[in-house]
Structure formats: C-alpha cells, structure tokens
Coordinates of N, CA and C and ligand atoms in Angstrom, one line a residue:
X1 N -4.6 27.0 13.6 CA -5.2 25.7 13.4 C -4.7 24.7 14.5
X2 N -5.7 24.2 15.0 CA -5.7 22.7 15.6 C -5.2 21.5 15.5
X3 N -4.1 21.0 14.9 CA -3.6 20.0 14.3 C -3.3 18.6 15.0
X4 N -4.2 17.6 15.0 CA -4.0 16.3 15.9 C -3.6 15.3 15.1
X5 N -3.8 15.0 14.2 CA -3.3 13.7 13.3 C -3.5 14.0 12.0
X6 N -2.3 13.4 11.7 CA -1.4 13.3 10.1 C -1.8 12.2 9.3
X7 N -2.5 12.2 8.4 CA -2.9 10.7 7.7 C -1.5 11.1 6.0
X8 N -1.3 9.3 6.4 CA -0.1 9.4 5.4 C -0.2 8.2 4.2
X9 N 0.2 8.8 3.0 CA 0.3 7.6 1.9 C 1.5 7.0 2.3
X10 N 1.5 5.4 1.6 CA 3.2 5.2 1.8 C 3.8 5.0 1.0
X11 N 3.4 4.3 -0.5 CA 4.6 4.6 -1.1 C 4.7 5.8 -1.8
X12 N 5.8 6.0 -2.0 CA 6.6 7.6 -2.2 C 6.7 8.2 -1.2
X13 N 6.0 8.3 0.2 CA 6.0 9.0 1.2 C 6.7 8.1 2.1
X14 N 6.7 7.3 2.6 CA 6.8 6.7 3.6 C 8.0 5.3 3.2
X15 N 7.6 5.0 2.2 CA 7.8 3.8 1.4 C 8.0 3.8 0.2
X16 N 9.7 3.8 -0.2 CA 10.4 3.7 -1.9 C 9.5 2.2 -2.5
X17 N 8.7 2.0 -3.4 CA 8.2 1.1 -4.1 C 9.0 0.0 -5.0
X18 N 9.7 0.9 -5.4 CA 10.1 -0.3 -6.3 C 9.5 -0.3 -7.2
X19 N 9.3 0.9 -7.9 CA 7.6 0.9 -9.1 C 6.4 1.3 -8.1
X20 N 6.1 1.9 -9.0 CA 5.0 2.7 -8.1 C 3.4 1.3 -7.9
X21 N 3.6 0.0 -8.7 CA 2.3 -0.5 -8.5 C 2.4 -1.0 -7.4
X22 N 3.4 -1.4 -6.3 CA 3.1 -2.3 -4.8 C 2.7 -3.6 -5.3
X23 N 3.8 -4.0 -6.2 CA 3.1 -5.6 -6.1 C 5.0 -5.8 -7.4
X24 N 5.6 -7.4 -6.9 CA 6.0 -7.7 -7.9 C 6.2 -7.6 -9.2
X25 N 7.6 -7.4 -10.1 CA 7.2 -7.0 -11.3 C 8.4 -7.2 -11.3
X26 N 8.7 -7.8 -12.9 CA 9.9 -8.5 -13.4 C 11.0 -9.2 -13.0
X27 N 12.3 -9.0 -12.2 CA 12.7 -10.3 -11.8 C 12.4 -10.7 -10.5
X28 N 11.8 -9.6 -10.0 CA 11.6 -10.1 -8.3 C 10.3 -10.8 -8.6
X29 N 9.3 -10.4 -9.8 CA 8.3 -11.5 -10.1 C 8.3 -12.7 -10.5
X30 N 9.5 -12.8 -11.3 CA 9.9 -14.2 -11.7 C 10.7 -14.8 -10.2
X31 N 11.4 -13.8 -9.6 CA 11.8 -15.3 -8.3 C 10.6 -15.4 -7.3
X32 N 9.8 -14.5 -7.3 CA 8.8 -15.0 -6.4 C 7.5 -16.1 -6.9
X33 N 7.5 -16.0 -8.0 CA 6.7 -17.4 -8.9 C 7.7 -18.5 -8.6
X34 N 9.2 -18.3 -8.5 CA 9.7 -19.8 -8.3 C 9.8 -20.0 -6.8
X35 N 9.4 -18.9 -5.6 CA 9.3 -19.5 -4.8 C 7.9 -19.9 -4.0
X36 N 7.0 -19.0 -5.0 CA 5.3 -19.7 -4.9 C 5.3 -21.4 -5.4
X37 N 6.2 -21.4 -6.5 CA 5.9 -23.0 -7.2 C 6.7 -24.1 -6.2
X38 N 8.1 -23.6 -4.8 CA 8.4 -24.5 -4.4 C 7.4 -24.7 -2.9
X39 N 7.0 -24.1 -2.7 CA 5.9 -23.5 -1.6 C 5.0 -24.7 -1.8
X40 N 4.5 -24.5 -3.3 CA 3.5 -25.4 -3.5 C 3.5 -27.0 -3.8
X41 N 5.3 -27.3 -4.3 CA 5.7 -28.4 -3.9 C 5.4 -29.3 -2.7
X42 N 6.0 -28.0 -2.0 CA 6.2 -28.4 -0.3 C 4.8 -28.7 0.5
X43 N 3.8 -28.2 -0.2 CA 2.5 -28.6 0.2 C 1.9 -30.1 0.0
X44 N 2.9 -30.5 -1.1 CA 2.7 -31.6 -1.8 C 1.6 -31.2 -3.3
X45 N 1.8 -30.1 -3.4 CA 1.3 -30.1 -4.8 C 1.7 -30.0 -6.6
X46 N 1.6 -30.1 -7.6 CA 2.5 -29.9 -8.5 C 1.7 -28.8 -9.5
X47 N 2.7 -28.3 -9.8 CA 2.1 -27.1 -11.0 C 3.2 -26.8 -11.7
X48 N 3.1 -25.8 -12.6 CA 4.0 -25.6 -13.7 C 4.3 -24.0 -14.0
X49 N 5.3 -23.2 -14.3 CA 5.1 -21.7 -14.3 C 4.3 -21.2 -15.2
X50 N 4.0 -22.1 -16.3 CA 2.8 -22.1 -17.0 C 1.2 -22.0 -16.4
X51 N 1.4 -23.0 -15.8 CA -0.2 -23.3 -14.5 C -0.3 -22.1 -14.0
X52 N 0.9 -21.3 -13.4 CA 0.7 -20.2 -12.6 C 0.0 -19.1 -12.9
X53 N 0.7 -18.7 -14.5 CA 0.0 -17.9 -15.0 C -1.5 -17.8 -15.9
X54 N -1.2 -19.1 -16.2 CA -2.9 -19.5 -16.3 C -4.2 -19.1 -15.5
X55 N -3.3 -19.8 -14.4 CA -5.0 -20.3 -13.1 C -4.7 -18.8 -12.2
X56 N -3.4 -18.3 -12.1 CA -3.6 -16.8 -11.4 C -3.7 -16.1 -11.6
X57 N -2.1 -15.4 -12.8 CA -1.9 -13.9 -13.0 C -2.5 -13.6 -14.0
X58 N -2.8 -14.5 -14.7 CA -3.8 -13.5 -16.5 C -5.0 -13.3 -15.7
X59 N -6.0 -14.3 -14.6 CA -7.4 -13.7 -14.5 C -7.1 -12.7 -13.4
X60 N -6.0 -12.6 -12.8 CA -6.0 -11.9 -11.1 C -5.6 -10.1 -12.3
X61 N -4.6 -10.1 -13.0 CA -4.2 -9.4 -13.8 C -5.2 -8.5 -14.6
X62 N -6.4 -9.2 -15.3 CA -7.7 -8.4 -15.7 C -8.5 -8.0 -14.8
X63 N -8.8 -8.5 -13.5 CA -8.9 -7.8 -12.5 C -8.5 -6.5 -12.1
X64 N -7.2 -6.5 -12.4 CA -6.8 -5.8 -11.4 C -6.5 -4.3 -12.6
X65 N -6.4 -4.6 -14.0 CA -7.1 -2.9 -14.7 C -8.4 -2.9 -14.6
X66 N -9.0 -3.8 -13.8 CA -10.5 -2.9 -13.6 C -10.3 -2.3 -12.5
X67 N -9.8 -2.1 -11.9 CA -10.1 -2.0 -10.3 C -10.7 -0.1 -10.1
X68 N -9.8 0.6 -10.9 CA -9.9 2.0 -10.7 C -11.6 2.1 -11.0
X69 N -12.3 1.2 -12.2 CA -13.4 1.3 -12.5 C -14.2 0.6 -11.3
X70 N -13.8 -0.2 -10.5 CA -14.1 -0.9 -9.6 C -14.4 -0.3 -8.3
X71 N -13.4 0.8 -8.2 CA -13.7 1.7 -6.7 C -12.5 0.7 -5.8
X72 N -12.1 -0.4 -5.8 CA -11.2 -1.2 -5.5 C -10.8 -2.1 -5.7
X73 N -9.8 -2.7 -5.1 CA -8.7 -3.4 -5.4 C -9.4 -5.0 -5.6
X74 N -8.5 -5.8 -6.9 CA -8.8 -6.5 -7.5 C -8.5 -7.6 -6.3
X75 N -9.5 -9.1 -6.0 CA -9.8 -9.8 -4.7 C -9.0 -10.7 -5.7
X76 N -7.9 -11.2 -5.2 CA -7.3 -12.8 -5.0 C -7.8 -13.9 -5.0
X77 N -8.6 -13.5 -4.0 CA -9.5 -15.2 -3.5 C -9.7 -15.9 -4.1
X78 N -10.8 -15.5 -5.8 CA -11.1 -16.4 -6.0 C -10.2 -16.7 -7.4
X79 N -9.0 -16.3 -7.4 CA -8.0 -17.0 -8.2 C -7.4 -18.0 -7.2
X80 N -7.1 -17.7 -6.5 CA -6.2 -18.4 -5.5 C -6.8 -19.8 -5.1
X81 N -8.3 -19.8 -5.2 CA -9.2 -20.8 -5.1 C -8.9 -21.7 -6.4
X82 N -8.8 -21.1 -7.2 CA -8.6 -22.1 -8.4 C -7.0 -22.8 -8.5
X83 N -6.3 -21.9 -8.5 CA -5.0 -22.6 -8.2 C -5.2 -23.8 -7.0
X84 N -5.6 -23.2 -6.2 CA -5.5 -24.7 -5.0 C -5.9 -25.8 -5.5
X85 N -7.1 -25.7 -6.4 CA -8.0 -26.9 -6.8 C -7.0 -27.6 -7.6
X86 N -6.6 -26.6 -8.5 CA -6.2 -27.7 -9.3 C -4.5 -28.1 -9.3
X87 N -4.0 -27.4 -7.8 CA -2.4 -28.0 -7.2 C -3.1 -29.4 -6.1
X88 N -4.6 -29.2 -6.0 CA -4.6 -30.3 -4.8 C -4.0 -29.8 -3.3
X89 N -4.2 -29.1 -3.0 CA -3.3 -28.2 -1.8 C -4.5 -27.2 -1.0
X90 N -4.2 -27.3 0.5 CA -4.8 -26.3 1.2 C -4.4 -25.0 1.5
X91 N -3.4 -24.5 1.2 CA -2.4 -23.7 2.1 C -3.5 -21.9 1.8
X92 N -3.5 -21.5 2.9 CA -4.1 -20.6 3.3 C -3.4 -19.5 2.0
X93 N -4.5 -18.5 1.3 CA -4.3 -17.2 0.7 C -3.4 -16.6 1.1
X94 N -3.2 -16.1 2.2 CA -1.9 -14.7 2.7 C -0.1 -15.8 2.8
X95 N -0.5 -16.9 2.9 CA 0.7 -17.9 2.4 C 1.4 -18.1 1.4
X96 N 0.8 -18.5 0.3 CA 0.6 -18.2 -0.9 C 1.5 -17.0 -1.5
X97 N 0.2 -15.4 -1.1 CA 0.7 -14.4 -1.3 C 1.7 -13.9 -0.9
X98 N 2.4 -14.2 0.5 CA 3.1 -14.0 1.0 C 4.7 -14.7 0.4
X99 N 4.6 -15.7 -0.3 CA 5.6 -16.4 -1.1 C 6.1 -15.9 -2.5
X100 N 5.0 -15.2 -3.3 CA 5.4 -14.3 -4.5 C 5.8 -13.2 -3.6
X101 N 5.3 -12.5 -3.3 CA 5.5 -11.6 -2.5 C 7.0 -10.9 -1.8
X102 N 7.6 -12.2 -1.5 CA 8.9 -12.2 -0.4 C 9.7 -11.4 -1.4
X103 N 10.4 -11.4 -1.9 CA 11.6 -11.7 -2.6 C 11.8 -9.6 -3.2
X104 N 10.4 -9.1 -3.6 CA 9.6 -7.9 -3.4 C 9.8 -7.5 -1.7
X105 N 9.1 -7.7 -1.6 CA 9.1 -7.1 -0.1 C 10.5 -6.7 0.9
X106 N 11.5 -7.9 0.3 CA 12.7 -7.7 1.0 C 13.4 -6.1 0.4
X107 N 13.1 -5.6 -1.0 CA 13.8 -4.9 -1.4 C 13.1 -3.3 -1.1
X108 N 11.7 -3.7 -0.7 CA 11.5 -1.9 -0.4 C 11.7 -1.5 1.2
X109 N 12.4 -0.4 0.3 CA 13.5 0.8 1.7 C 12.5 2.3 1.7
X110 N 12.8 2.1 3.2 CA 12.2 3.5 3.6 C 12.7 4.4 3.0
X111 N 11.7 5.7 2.6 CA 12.6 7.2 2.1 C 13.3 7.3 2.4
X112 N 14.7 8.1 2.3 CA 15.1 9.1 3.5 C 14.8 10.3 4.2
X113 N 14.8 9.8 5.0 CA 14.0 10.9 5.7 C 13.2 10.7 6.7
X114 N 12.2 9.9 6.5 CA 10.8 9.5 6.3 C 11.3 9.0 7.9
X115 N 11.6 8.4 8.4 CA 11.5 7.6 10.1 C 11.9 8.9 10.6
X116 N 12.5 9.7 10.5 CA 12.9 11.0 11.4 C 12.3 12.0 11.4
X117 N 11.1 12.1 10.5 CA 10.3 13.0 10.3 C 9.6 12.2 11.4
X118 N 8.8 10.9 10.9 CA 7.8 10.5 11.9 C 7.8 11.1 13.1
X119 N 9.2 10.6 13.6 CA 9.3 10.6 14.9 C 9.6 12.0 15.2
X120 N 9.6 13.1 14.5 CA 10.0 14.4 14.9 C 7.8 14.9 15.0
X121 N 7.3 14.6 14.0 CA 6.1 14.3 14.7 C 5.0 13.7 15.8
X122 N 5.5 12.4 15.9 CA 5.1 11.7 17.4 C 5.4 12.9 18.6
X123 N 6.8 13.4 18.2 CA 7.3 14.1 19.7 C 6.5 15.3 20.0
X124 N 6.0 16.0 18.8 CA 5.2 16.9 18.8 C 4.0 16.9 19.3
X125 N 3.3 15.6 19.8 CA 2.1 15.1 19.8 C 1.2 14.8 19.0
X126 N 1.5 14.8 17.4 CA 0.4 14.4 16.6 C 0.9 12.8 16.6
X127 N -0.5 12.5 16.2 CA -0.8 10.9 16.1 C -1.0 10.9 14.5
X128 N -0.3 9.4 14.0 CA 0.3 9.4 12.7 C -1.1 8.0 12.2
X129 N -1.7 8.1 11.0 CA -2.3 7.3 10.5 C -1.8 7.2 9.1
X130 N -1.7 5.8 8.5 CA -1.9 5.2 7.4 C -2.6 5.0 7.0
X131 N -2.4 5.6 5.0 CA -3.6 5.0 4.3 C -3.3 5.1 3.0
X132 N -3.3 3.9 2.5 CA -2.7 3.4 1.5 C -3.2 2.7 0.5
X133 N -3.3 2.9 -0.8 CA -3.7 2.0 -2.2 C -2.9 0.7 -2.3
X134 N -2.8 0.0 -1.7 CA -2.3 -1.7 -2.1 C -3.2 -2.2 -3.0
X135 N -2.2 -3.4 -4.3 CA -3.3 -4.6 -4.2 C -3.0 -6.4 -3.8
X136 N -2.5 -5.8 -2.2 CA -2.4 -7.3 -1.6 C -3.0 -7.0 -0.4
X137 N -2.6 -7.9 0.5 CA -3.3 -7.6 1.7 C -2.1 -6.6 2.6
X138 N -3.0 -6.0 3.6 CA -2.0 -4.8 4.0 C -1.2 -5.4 4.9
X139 N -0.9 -6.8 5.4 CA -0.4 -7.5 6.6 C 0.9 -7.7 5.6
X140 N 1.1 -8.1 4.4 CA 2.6 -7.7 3.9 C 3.4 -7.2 4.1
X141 N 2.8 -5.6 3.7 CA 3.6 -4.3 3.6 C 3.3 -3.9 5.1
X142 N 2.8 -4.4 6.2 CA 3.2 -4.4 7.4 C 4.7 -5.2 8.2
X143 N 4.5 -6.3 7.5 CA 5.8 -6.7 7.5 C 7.4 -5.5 7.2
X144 N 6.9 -5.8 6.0 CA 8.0 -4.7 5.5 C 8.4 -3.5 6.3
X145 N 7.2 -2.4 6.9 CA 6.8 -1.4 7.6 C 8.1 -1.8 9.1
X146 N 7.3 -3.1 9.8 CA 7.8 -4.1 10.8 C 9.5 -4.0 11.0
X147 N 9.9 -4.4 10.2 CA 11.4 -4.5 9.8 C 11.9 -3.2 9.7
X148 N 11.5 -2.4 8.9 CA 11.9 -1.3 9.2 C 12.2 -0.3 10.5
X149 N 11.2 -1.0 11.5 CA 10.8 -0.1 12.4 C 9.6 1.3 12.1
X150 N 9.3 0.9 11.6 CA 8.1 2.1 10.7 C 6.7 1.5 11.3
X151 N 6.3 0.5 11.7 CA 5.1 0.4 12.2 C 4.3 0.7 13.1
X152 N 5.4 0.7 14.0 CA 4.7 1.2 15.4 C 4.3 2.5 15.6
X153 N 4.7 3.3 14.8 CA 4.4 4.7 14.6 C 2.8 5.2 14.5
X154 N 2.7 4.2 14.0 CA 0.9 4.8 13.1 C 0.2 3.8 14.2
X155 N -0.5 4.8 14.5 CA -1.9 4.4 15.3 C -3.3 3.9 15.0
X156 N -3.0 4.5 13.6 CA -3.7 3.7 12.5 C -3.9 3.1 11.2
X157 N -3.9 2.0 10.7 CA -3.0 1.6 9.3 C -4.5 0.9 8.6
X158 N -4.6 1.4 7.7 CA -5.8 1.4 6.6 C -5.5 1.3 5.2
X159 N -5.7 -0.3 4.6 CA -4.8 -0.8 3.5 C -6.2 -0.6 2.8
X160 N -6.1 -0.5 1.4 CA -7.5 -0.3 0.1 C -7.9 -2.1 0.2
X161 N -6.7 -2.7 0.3 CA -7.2 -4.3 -0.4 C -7.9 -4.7 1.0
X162 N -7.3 -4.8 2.0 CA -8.5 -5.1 3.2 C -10.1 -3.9 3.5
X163 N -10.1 -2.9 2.8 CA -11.3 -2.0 3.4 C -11.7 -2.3 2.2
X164 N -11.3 -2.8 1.3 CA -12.5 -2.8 0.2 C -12.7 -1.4 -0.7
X165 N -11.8 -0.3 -0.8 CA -12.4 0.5 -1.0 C -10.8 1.4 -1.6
X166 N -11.0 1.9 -2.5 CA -9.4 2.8 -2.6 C -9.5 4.5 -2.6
X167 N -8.6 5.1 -2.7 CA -8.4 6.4 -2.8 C -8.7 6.5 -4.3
X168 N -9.1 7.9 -5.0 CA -9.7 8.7 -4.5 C -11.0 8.7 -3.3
X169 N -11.6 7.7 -3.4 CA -12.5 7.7 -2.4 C -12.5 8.3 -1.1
X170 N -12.7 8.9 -0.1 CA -12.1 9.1 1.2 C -12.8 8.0 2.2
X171 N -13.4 6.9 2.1 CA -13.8 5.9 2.9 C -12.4 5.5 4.0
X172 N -11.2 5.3 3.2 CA -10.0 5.0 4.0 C -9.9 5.8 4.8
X173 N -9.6 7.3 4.7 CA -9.4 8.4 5.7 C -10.2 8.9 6.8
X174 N -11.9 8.5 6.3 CA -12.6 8.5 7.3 C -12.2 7.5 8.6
X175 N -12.0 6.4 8.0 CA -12.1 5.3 8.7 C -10.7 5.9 9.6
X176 N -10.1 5.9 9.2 CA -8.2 6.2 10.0 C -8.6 7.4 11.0
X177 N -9.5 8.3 10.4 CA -10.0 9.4 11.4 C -10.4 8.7 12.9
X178 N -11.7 7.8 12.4 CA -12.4 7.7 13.1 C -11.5 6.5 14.2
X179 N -10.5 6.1 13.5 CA -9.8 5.0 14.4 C -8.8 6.3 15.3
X180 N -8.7 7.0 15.3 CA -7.6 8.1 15.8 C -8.6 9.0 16.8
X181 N -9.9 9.0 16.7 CA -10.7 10.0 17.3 C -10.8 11.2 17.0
X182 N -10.4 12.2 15.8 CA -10.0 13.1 15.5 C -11.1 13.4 14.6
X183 N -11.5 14.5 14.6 CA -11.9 15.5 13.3 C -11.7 15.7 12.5
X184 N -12.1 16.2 10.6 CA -11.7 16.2 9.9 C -10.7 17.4 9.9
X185 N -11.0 18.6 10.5 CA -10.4 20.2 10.3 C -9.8 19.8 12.0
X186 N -9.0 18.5 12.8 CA -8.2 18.6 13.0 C -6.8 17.6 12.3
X187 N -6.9 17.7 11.0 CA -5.9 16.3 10.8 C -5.8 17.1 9.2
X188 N -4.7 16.6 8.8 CA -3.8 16.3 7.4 C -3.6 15.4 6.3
X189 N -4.3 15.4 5.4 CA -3.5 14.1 4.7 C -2.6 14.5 3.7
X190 N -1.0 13.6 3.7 CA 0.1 14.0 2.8 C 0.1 12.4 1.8
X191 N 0.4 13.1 0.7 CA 0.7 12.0 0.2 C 1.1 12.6 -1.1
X192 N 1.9 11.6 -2.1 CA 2.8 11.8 -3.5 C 1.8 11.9 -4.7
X193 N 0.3 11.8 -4.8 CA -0.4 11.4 -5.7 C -1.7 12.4 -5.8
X194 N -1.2 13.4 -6.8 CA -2.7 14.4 -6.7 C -3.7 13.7 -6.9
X195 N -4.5 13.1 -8.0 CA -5.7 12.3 -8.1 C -5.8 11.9 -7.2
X196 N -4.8 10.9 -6.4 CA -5.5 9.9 -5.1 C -5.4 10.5 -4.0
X197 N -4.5 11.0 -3.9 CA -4.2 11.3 -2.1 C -4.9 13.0 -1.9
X198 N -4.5 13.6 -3.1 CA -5.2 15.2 -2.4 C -6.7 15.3 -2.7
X199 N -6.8 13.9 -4.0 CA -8.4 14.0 -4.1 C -9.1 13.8 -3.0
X200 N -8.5 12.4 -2.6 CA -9.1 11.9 -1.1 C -9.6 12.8 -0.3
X201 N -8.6 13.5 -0.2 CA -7.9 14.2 1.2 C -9.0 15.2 0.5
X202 N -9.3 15.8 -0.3 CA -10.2 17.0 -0.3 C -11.6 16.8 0.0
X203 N -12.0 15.3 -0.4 CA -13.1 14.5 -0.4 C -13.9 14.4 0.7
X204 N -12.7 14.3 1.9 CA -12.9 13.5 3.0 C -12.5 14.8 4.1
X205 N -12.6 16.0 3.6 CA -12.7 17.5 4.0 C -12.0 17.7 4.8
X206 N -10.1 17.2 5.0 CA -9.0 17.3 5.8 C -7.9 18.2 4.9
X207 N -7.0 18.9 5.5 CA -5.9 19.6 4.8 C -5.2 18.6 4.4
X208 N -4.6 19.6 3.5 CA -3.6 18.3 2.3 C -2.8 18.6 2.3
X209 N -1.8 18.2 1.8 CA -0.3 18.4 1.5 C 0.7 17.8 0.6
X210 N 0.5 17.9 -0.7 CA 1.4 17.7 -1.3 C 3.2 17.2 -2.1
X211 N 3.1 15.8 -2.0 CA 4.8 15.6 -1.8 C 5.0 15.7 -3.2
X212 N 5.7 16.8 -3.7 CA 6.1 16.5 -5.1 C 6.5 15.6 -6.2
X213 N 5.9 15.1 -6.8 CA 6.2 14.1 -7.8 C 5.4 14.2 -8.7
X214 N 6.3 12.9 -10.3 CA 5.8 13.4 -11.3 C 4.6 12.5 -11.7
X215 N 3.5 11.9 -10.7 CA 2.4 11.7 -11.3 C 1.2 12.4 -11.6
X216 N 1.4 13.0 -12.4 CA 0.6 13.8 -13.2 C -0.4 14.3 -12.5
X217 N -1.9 15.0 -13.3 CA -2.6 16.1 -12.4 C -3.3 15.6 -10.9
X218 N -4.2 16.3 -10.6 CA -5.0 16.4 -9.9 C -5.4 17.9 -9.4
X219 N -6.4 17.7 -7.8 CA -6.4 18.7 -7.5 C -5.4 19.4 -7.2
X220 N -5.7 20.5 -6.3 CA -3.9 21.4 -6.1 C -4.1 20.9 -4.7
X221 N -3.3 20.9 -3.3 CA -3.3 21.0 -2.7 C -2.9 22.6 -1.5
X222 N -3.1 22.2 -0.2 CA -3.2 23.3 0.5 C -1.7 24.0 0.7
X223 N -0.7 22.8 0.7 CA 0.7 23.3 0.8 C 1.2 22.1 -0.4
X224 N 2.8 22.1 -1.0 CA 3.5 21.3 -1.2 C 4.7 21.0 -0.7
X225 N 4.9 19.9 -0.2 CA 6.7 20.0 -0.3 C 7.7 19.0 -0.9
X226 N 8.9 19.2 -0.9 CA 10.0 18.2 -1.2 C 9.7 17.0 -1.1
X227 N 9.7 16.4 0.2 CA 9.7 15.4 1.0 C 9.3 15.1 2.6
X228 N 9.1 14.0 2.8 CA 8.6 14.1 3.7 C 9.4 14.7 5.3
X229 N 10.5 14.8 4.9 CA 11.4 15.2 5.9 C 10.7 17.1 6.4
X230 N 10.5 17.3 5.6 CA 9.6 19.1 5.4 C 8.5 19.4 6.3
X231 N 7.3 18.2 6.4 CA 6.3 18.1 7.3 C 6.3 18.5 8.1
X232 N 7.6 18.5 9.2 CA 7.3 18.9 10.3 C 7.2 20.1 10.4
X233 N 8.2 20.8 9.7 CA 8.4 22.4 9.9 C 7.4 23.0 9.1
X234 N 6.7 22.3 8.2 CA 5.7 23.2 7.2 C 4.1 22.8 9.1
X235 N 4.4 21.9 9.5 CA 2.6 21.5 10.0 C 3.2 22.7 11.5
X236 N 4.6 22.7 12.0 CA 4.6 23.8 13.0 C 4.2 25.0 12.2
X237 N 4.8 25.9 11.4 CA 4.5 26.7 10.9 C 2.8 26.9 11.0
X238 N 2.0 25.9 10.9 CA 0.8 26.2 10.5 C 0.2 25.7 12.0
X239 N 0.6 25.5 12.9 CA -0.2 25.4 14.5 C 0.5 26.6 14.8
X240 N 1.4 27.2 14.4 CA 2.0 28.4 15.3 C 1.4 29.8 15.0
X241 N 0.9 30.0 13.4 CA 0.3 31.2 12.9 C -0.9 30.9 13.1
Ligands
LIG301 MG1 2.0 7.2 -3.1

C-alpha cells in the first residue's frame, strides 16, 4: 500500500477533552459565564447569569441535541444575536465564544504520546490532516492545538462547526483529502469513535484505524490500536508488506 496522508480525530486522539462533548461543562462552565458576563460589562453592556441562560444556553442547548438529527453542529449566531440585542452591545460572535470558552480551553492537554507520534510521522513523509466534530468554531481549539505546538503539523484542519457538516458523514474527509491532494486508497483515517470516525472513514472509502475506546459500537475497523503513539509502527508495517 501507498500511504500519503493520515486524517486524524482529535479528541481522544490527539486531544484529552475534558468530557468527550468539546465545549464547557460544569465549573469551567460556570467560570466561563462569569467571564462572558464581565466581557459584556466591559462592552458596556449589562446582563444577568440568569439572561445568559435564557437568551443563550437553553435555545443554543436544544439546538445542539438536534444536531446528530441535523447532520450538523448546532449555529450560535442566531443566539448570540439575541443576547447582543438585548446587552445593547456589538462585540463580534468568536469574542463572545471565545470568553466562555477560555477557562475550558486552558485545561485541555495533549495525549501522551500524541506530538511524538506526529512527528515520527511527518519524518516519514506522510502529511497529517484534521478532522474533527466540534460544536464551536474550529479557530478555538486551534488555539489550544497552537499552544501546544500541535498545529503546525496538520496540513489540513477541517472543524464540523465551520464546514457545516459532521462525521459520520465523510464531507469533512473529503474535503481534508482534497486540501492534501491525495486519494482516498492513498490516506488513513484514525480516530477513538466507531460510529463517527470509522463510519466516516468507511464512507469516504479511506483505511481506518481504530483507537480503542469505550464508546460504544460501530463499524469494525481495518486495524485497532492502543493509542496514538502505535500509528507509526502499525502504518510502517503496512507500506512495508
Ligand atoms: Mg474523538
């Protein structure tokens, strides 16, 4: 086999979550609502932690269990529009989000593993793509990526909340292909999530590879392993036979 590029999930693969949903939840959600509410002070607006979850998180929140029914990820905007209106305030969406957000963001840590595998790949010559189920924008968890030193790696980074579109679907993988130049039967997708990542990945007619974990079924995939640290020597193995 021909193997040119590696398309990768990130959390559990690449990226410890902190809960597998990629978004705030319990106290990092509560200090990031008190530093969305001083944000919005500082805008010159007033609101209440009441207001917040009024005008954002109950409608952004029903949104967002539709989403799987949806094909994707639940849109902000037009919560975020309402909040503005009624703080009196301009302050751009990814500002906003980026202020619940922080407090989250600071605490997710790379696997272990995971940056030394990359790079034990780069050296190899495959070219590394991301693609990932978020439901914020992907310029966040670029950040996060950023700081870690994890970004520069991927040649190509393909978030669900910016394409509009999530896994199982393979629209993301296509797209990551097509930004890499690569073929489907030259490239891999790994990822922690049978349903999403090997469905994708079977969907979108690329080899799979399965990182063990316990979210439940899906299809099987073409190999499994531990972690991501394994990749390399399971994808040599398979350019060498
Ligand atoms: Mg995952």
């Amino acid at each position: 086999m021909v193997l040119k590029g590696v398309l990768l999930d990130m959390g559990g693969v690449v990226l410890e979550m902190a809960g597998a949903r990629g978004f705030p939840i319990e106290r990092l959600d509560w200090r990031g609502r008190e530093a969305l509410l001083r944000l919005i002070r500082a805008e010159g607006g007033k609101l209440s932690r009441d207001d917040l979850e009024k005008l954002l998180f109950t409608p952004w929140r029903l949104d967002y269990q539709r989403r799987v029914e949806m094909g994707r990820e639940a849109a902000w905007e037009p919560h975020l529009k309402r909040l503005r209106r009624a703080a009196g305030i301009t302050t751009p969406d990814l500002q906003l989000l980026e202020a619940w957000f922080r407090p989250y963001g600071e605490r997710l840590q790379p696997i272990s593993g995971a940056a030394e595998a990359m790079d034990r790949l780069c050296a190899a010559g495959l070219k590394l793509a991301l693609v990932s189920n978020v439901p914020l924008p992907g310029a966040l968890y670029e950040q996060v990526l950023r700081r870690h030193d994890l970004l520069e790696s991927f040649e190509s980074r393909r978030f669900s909340y910016d394409c509009d579109t999530r896994k199982p679907s393979p629209a993301l993988l296509r797209t990551a292909l097509e930004d890499l130049g690569f073929d489907r039967q030259e490239s891999v997708m790994v990822g922690d999530r049978r349903d999403r990542d090997i469905g994708a990945g079977r969907a979108a007619g690329v080899a799979t590879v399965w990182i063990r974990s316990e979210t439940g079924d899906g299809p099987d995939a073409d190999a499994e392993i531990g972690s991501l640290a394994e990749l390399p020597t399971l994808l040599r193995s398979w350019t060498d036979g």
